[in-house]
Each structure stands twice: as C-alpha cells, then as structure tokens.
Amino acid sequence: MIYILIILVTMSSMLSAQTPEEILTKYDAEIAELSSRLSERGIPVEWLKDNLNREDFNYYSNIDRFFTNMAEHRYSRGEIDIEDYKRHFGVERKVSRGKKFINEHYSLLQEVEQRNGIHYELIVAILGMETNFAEERQRGNFYIFDTLVSQYLLLPNRRRFAVNELAALYTFSQKTNKEVDYFIGSFAGASGWAQFIPTSLVAYFISADGNPENTDIFSIEDTLVSIENYLASHNLNRNTIDSSDHKRRAVFAYNRSEAYVDAVLYMYEEFR
C-alpha cells in the first residue's frame, strides 16, 4: 500500500471533503495498478510514491465537472455558438492586448518568424488563447501530476491518457531538472504559458538558446519558439503559411476544437 498524505483544498469549491483514509480505502487498488503501469514504462515506483506523499498533493474529486463545462465541449454539444465561445474567452479584448504584446516583443517575434516562415501573428494568437499572452494569473491552479492522477482514478476513459502523460511528465521534469510541483496549469493536464500537455512538452517544447538544461515552460522566449516548433512540426512553414487549410490543420492539432481554431484565426487576421 502506498500511504498518501492528501490535503483537500476548498478554493472555489474545487474539491469535496473526503478524508485521506476514505481515499486510501476507495482507491488503493487503482493506485497500485497505476504504479504497475508506470513501472512498465520504466518510471521508478518511488517517483509516484514520493509525489503522492507531497504535503501539497491535491485530489481533484470534481475533475469530471471541469471537463463537462469546457467551452469547447459546450460548443460541440450545440449549447453555444462561435460568438458565445469568443465572448467566453474575451477574444475582442485579447485582440487589443495582443497588439500591445506584439509591439513590446517585436524584435523577438521577428526572430521566431524567421525560423520557418510561420507568421508571428499566428503564434501570438495561440498564446493569447492559451494564457492571455502569459498573464501571471493565467499560470493555473492545478498541479499537473495531481490532476493526471485524479483523472486516472475518476475518469476511466482517460486512464491511458493519464498514464502516457504521467510518464512524459517524469521524462520532462528529469530533463529540465524541475520538481513536479513546478508544473502547474489546467485541470486537463496542460502547463506553462503555451499550455502543453506533458507529451507535447517532451516532443515540442524547446529552449530558445538551444540549451536543453535552460528549458523553462514559463519563459516567454522558450514559449514562443516552442509554439512555433509545434506548428512547424505539423506541416506549417514558409511554403504552406498562405494556405488556409494548412493553417487550420496546424492549429487544430494544437487544440482539437473547431471553435478554438476559428477564434485563433480570427485574432490572427486582426493582428495581420
């Protein structure tokens, strides 16, 4: 049995009150199974155990509600239209703020665009949708390790995802020499200003100076080149940037929601 110290946070009614003993009794078998599945991936058992026993570990018992209430899911269910979606995210305000961000970081953005010819306005539009241009209060309230464990325990249809992402989180945290609690972000498991899930961090997040040891998910420079790297890895470049289909496919790969793509491309056109 893995003995877990769980602190139940009550901020914004995110969690329901359950004692550590109740959690242990209810989920001991699932935790043992998760440990086994991660071990098969070469992840040390102690890594899972130690992080479950962190003093600030949170069990997100209401995790299913956050997925149900996602604007993207509400759009796909027909509960809101694209204009509702854009209002939900304050897209018009983002356009105004994004223009200021471009002015403040113009030289850096030009350098990023020169890498593969991807318009910096598209990169900025994605940053705007994800964290309102790296606004501090958009850093997130969820520990990525904790929400992935919660997804594994509570959402059977996301167990494969949770295992994959926990394994990638271990890999990336080792690569960047960061403790697990450095990775905070969304309930879905994305972190940093670019809101990459751990498998995307491993595959696409890079350091602007080319030194992997300096990689930081909360660096503006690293974030911009990593968004660019993601788009370039999905067939967007100076030869395809003028193709509407290529832009849509690359942005859709970033977030598989047509509403998200429409909002990003709207901002992109406004910035252009």
mmCIF file of N, CA and C in Angstrom, residues 113-188:
data_model
loop_
_atom_site.group_PDB
_atom_site.id
_atom_site.type_symbol
_atom_site.label_atom_id
_atom_site.label_comp_id
_atom_site.label_asym_id
_atom_site.label_seq_id
_atom_site.Cartn_x
_atom_site.Cartn_y
_atom_site.Cartn_z
ATOM 1 N N GLU A 113 9.728 34.223 -36.286
ATOM 2 C CA GLU A 113 9.133 34.020 -37.610
ATOM 3 C C GLU A 113 10.185 33.585 -38.628
ATOM 4 N N GLN A 114 11.390 34.058 -38.481
ATOM 5 C CA GLN A 114 12.450 33.731 -39.446
ATOM 6 C C GLN A 114 12.870 32.266 -39.381
ATOM 7 N N ARG A 115 12.521 31.570 -38.312
ATOM 8 C CA ARG A 115 12.923 30.171 -38.197
ATOM 9 C C ARG A 115 12.366 29.333 -39.344
ATOM 10 N N ASN A 116 11.055 29.438 -39.580
ATOM 11 C CA ASN A 116 10.423 28.618 -40.621
ATOM 12 C C ASN A 116 9.394 29.383 -41.451
ATOM 13 N N GLY A 117 9.334 30.688 -41.239
ATOM 14 C CA GLY A 117 8.409 31.490 -42.031
ATOM 15 C C GLY A 117 6.973 31.476 -41.538
ATOM 16 N N ILE A 118 6.747 30.995 -40.336
ATOM 17 C CA ILE A 118 5.392 30.999 -39.764
ATOM 18 C C ILE A 118 5.117 32.389 -39.207
ATOM 19 N N HIS A 119 4.045 33.011 -39.646
ATOM 20 C CA HIS A 119 3.737 34.366 -39.216
ATOM 21 C C HIS A 119 3.658 34.459 -37.699
ATOM 22 N N TYR A 120 4.361 35.428 -37.137
ATOM 23 C CA TYR A 120 4.364 35.568 -35.684
ATOM 24 C C TYR A 120 2.971 35.908 -35.156
ATOM 25 N N GLU A 121 2.124 36.506 -36.003
ATOM 26 C CA GLU A 121 0.773 36.835 -35.552
ATOM 27 C C GLU A 121 -0.024 35.585 -35.180
ATOM 28 N N LEU A 122 0.242 34.481 -35.861
ATOM 29 C CA LEU A 122 -0.446 33.228 -35.548
ATOM 30 C C LEU A 122 0.049 32.679 -34.206
ATOM 31 N N ILE A 123 1.346 32.774 -33.990
ATOM 32 C CA ILE A 123 1.933 32.315 -32.727
ATOM 33 C C ILE A 123 1.379 33.132 -31.568
ATOM 34 N N VAL A 124 1.284 34.446 -31.751
ATOM 35 C CA VAL A 124 0.764 35.326 -30.705
ATOM 36 C C VAL A 124 -0.710 35.034 -30.446
ATOM 37 N N ALA A 125 -1.471 34.742 -31.493
ATOM 38 C CA ALA A 125 -2.893 34.432 -31.318
ATOM 39 C C ALA A 125 -3.078 33.190 -30.449
ATOM 40 N N ILE A 126 -2.256 32.173 -30.656
ATOM 41 C CA ILE A 126 -2.329 30.964 -29.831
ATOM 42 C C ILE A 126 -1.957 31.283 -28.386
ATOM 43 N N LEU A 127 -0.890 32.054 -28.193
ATOM 44 C CA LEU A 127 -0.509 32.447 -26.840
ATOM 45 C C LEU A 127 -1.638 33.218 -26.161
ATOM 46 N N GLY A 128 -2.325 34.042 -26.937
ATOM 47 C CA GLY A 128 -3.447 34.800 -26.383
ATOM 48 C C GLY A 128 -4.589 33.913 -25.933
ATOM 49 N N MET A 129 -4.912 32.912 -26.719
ATOM 50 C CA MET A 129 -5.979 31.994 -26.343
ATOM 51 C C MET A 129 -5.597 31.154 -25.130
ATOM 52 N N GLU A 130 -4.343 30.761 -25.058
ATOM 53 C CA GLU A 130 -3.934 29.842 -24.005
ATOM 54 C C GLU A 130 -3.795 30.516 -22.643
ATOM 55 N N THR A 131 -3.056 31.613 -22.571
ATOM 56 C CA THR A 131 -2.814 32.230 -21.260
ATOM 57 C C THR A 131 -2.855 33.757 -21.309
ATOM 58 N N ASN A 132 -3.651 34.291 -22.238
ATOM 59 C CA ASN A 132 -3.809 35.743 -22.350
ATOM 60 C C ASN A 132 -2.447 36.435 -22.407
ATOM 61 N N PHE A 133 -1.579 35.905 -23.280
ATOM 62 C CA PHE A 133 -0.257 36.472 -23.535
ATOM 63 C C PHE A 133 0.630 36.414 -22.284
ATOM 64 N N ALA A 134 0.622 35.229 -21.661
ATOM 65 C CA ALA A 134 1.470 34.965 -20.490
ATOM 66 C C ALA A 134 1.119 35.871 -19.308
ATOM 67 N N GLU A 135 -0.163 36.035 -19.100
ATOM 68 C CA GLU A 135 -0.620 36.812 -17.944
ATOM 69 C C GLU A 135 -0.425 35.975 -16.679
ATOM 70 N N GLU A 136 0.127 36.578 -15.649
ATOM 71 C CA GLU A 136 0.508 35.832 -14.448
ATOM 72 C C GLU A 136 -0.664 35.073 -13.836
ATOM 73 N N ARG A 137 -1.830 35.675 -13.812
ATOM 74 C CA ARG A 137 -2.972 35.000 -13.176
ATOM 75 C C ARG A 137 -3.498 33.833 -14.012
ATOM 76 N N GLN A 138 -2.954 33.676 -15.241
ATOM 77 C CA GLN A 138 -3.323 32.542 -16.083
ATOM 78 C C GLN A 138 -2.344 31.379 -15.928
ATOM 79 N N ARG A 139 -1.466 31.466 -14.950
ATOM 80 C CA ARG A 139 -0.482 30.403 -14.726
ATOM 81 C C ARG A 139 -1.174 29.082 -14.420
ATOM 82 N N GLY A 140 -2.311 29.142 -13.731
ATOM 83 C CA GLY A 140 -3.085 27.941 -13.427
ATOM 84 C C GLY A 140 -3.098 27.613 -11.953
ATOM 85 N N ASN A 141 -4.098 26.814 -11.545
ATOM 86 C CA ASN A 141 -4.276 26.452 -10.142
ATOM 87 C C ASN A 141 -4.131 24.960 -9.885
ATOM 88 N N PHE A 142 -3.873 24.197 -10.933
ATOM 89 C CA PHE A 142 -3.838 22.740 -10.796
ATOM 90 C C PHE A 142 -2.411 22.217 -10.924
ATOM 91 N N TYR A 143 -2.005 21.389 -9.988
ATOM 92 C CA TYR A 143 -0.756 20.663 -10.154
ATOM 93 C C TYR A 143 -0.977 19.585 -11.215
ATOM 94 N N ILE A 144 -0.111 19.571 -12.231
ATOM 95 C CA ILE A 144 -0.318 18.659 -13.349
ATOM 96 C C ILE A 144 -0.243 17.203 -12.899
ATOM 97 N N PHE A 145 0.724 16.865 -12.080
ATOM 98 C CA PHE A 145 0.806 15.499 -11.548
ATOM 99 C C PHE A 145 -0.505 15.123 -10.860
ATOM 100 N N ASP A 146 -1.012 16.012 -10.040
ATOM 101 C CA ASP A 146 -2.192 15.714 -9.230
ATOM 102 C C ASP A 146 -3.450 15.543 -10.081
ATOM 103 N N THR A 147 -3.603 16.409 -11.085
ATOM 104 C CA THR A 147 -4.805 16.282 -11.910
ATOM 105 C C THR A 147 -4.747 15.035 -12.785
ATOM 106 N N LEU A 148 -3.542 14.645 -13.222
ATOM 107 C CA LEU A 148 -3.435 13.419 -14.013
ATOM 108 C C LEU A 148 -3.740 12.191 -13.161
ATOM 109 N N VAL A 149 -3.268 12.181 -11.921
ATOM 110 C CA VAL A 149 -3.617 11.082 -11.010
ATOM 111 C C VAL A 149 -5.119 11.066 -10.763
ATOM 112 N N SER A 150 -5.716 12.238 -10.553
ATOM 113 C CA SER A 150 -7.158 12.320 -10.328
ATOM 114 C C SER A 150 -7.936 11.823 -11.536
ATOM 115 N N GLN A 151 -7.460 12.158 -12.732
ATOM 116 C CA GLN A 151 -8.113 11.660 -13.940
ATOM 117 C C GLN A 151 -8.035 10.144 -14.004
ATOM 118 N N TYR A 152 -6.889 9.592 -13.636
ATOM 119 C CA TYR A 152 -6.742 8.140 -13.664
ATOM 120 C C TYR A 152 -7.718 7.480 -12.698
ATOM 121 N N LEU A 153 -7.869 8.053 -11.529
ATOM 122 C CA LEU A 153 -8.724 7.447 -10.512
ATOM 123 C C LEU A 153 -10.208 7.606 -10.806
ATOM 124 N N LEU A 154 -10.587 8.727 -11.417
ATOM 125 C CA LEU A 154 -12.010 9.060 -11.515
ATOM 126 C C LEU A 154 -12.597 8.961 -12.918
ATOM 127 N N LEU A 155 -11.755 8.992 -13.950
ATOM 128 C CA LEU A 155 -12.256 9.020 -15.323
ATOM 129 C C LEU A 155 -11.678 7.848 -16.107
ATOM 130 N N PRO A 156 -12.349 6.702 -16.085
ATOM 131 C CA PRO A 156 -11.822 5.501 -16.754
ATOM 132 C C PRO A 156 -11.457 5.708 -18.217
ATOM 133 N N ASN A 157 -12.199 6.567 -18.913
ATOM 134 C CA ASN A 157 -11.914 6.783 -20.338
ATOM 135 C C ASN A 157 -10.658 7.626 -20.565
ATOM 136 N N ARG A 158 -10.058 8.162 -19.484
ATOM 137 C CA ARG A 158 -8.835 8.947 -19.616
ATOM 138 C C ARG A 158 -7.639 8.261 -18.953
ATOM 139 N N ARG A 159 -7.776 6.995 -18.619
ATOM 140 C CA ARG A 159 -6.682 6.306 -17.929
ATOM 141 C C ARG A 159 -5.451 6.142 -18.821
ATOM 142 N N ARG A 160 -5.644 5.771 -20.069
ATOM 143 C CA ARG A 160 -4.492 5.630 -20.970
ATOM 144 C C ARG A 160 -3.804 6.971 -21.135
ATOM 145 N N PHE A 161 -4.612 8.002 -21.320
ATOM 146 C CA PHE A 161 -4.066 9.362 -21.427
ATOM 147 C C PHE A 161 -3.260 9.705 -20.180
ATOM 148 N N ALA A 162 -3.821 9.447 -19.004
ATOM 149 C CA ALA A 162 -3.155 9.806 -17.753
ATOM 150 C C ALA A 162 -1.818 9.091 -17.604
ATOM 151 N N VAL A 163 -1.780 7.821 -17.950
ATOM 152 C CA VAL A 163 -0.524 7.064 -17.848
ATOM 153 C C VAL A 163 0.514 7.646 -18.803
ATOM 154 N N ASN A 164 0.118 7.888 -20.048
ATOM 155 C CA ASN A 164 1.043 8.462 -21.030
ATOM 156 C C ASN A 164 1.592 9.808 -20.559
ATOM 157 N N GLU A 165 0.693 10.644 -20.026
ATOM 158 C CA GLU A 165 1.107 11.988 -19.640
ATOM 159 C C GLU A 165 1.942 11.981 -18.362
ATOM 160 N N LEU A 166 1.638 11.103 -17.430
ATOM 161 C CA LEU A 166 2.463 10.998 -16.227
ATOM 162 C C LEU A 166 3.874 10.522 -16.580
ATOM 163 N N ALA A 167 3.964 9.562 -17.485
ATOM 164 C CA ALA A 167 5.278 9.089 -17.923
ATOM 165 C C ALA A 167 6.058 10.220 -18.590
ATOM 166 N N ALA A 168 5.378 11.008 -19.414
ATOM 167 C CA ALA A 168 6.043 12.127 -20.082
ATOM 168 C C ALA A 168 6.411 13.220 -19.080
ATOM 169 N N LEU A 169 5.570 13.437 -18.080
ATOM 170 C CA LEU A 169 5.883 14.429 -17.056
ATOM 171 C C LEU A 169 7.162 14.054 -16.321
ATOM 172 N N TYR A 170 7.299 12.776 -16.016
ATOM 173 C CA TYR A 170 8.542 12.304 -15.385
ATOM 174 C C TYR A 170 9.743 12.601 -16.292
ATOM 175 N N THR A 171 9.618 12.259 -17.565
ATOM 176 C CA THR A 171 10.714 12.462 -18.513
ATOM 177 C C THR A 171 11.099 13.933 -18.612
ATOM 178 N N PHE A 172 10.093 14.798 -18.747
ATOM 179 C CA PHE A 172 10.382 16.225 -18.942
ATOM 180 C C PHE A 172 10.910 16.861 -17.663
ATOM 181 N N SER A 173 10.389 16.464 -16.524
ATOM 182 C CA SER A 173 10.872 17.028 -15.264
ATOM 183 C C SER A 173 12.325 16.629 -15.020
ATOM 184 N N GLN A 174 12.683 15.404 -15.420
ATOM 185 C CA GLN A 174 14.068 14.973 -15.300
ATOM 186 C C GLN A 174 14.959 15.749 -16.266
ATOM 187 N N LYS A 175 14.482 15.941 -17.480
ATOM 188 C CA LYS A 175 15.258 16.656 -18.495
ATOM 189 C C LYS A 175 15.540 18.095 -18.083
ATOM 190 N N THR A 176 14.547 18.750 -17.481
ATOM 191 C CA THR A 176 14.672 20.168 -17.136
ATOM 192 C C THR A 176 15.095 20.386 -15.692
ATOM 193 N N ASN A 177 15.263 19.281 -14.952
ATOM 194 C CA ASN A 177 15.679 19.360 -13.544
ATOM 195 C C ASN A 177 14.718 20.212 -12.724
ATOM 196 N N LYS A 178 13.419 20.003 -12.940
ATOM 197 C CA LYS A 178 12.379 20.710 -12.204
ATOM 198 C C LYS A 178 11.591 19.716 -11.350
ATOM 199 N N GLU A 179 11.233 20.157 -10.151
ATOM 200 C CA GLU A 179 10.381 19.338 -9.308
ATOM 201 C C GLU A 179 8.975 19.268 -9.896
ATOM 202 N N VAL A 180 8.235 18.228 -9.551
ATOM 203 C CA VAL A 180 6.900 18.038 -10.113
ATOM 204 C C VAL A 180 5.973 19.210 -9.803
ATOM 205 N N ASP A 181 6.102 19.793 -8.621
ATOM 206 C CA ASP A 181 5.177 20.870 -8.277
ATOM 207 C C ASP A 181 5.493 22.179 -8.996
ATOM 208 N N TYR A 182 6.538 22.192 -9.849
ATOM 209 C CA TYR A 182 6.786 23.349 -10.706
ATOM 210 C C TYR A 182 5.765 23.408 -11.843
ATOM 211 N N PHE A 183 5.219 22.247 -12.183
ATOM 212 C CA PHE A 183 4.315 22.139 -13.327
ATOM 213 C C PHE A 183 2.876 22.328 -12.861
ATOM 214 N N ILE A 184 2.414 23.565 -12.975
ATOM 215 C CA ILE A 184 1.029 23.881 -12.648
ATOM 216 C C ILE A 184 0.352 24.426 -13.897
ATOM 217 N N GLY A 185 -0.955 24.250 -13.963
ATOM 218 C CA GLY A 185 -1.669 24.710 -15.140
ATOM 219 C C GLY A 185 -3.136 24.393 -15.067
ATOM 220 N N SER A 186 -3.639 23.692 -16.080
ATOM 221 C CA SER A 186 -5.076 23.465 -16.202
ATOM 222 C C SER A 186 -5.480 22.101 -15.650
ATOM 223 N N PHE A 187 -6.781 21.958 -15.399
ATOM 224 C CA PHE A 187 -7.323 20.684 -14.917
ATOM 225 C C PHE A 187 -7.110 19.565 -15.925
ATOM 226 N N ALA A 188 -6.973 19.920 -17.204
ATOM 227 C CA ALA A 188 -6.818 18.901 -18.242
ATOM 228 C C ALA A 188 -5.410 18.323 -18.291
#
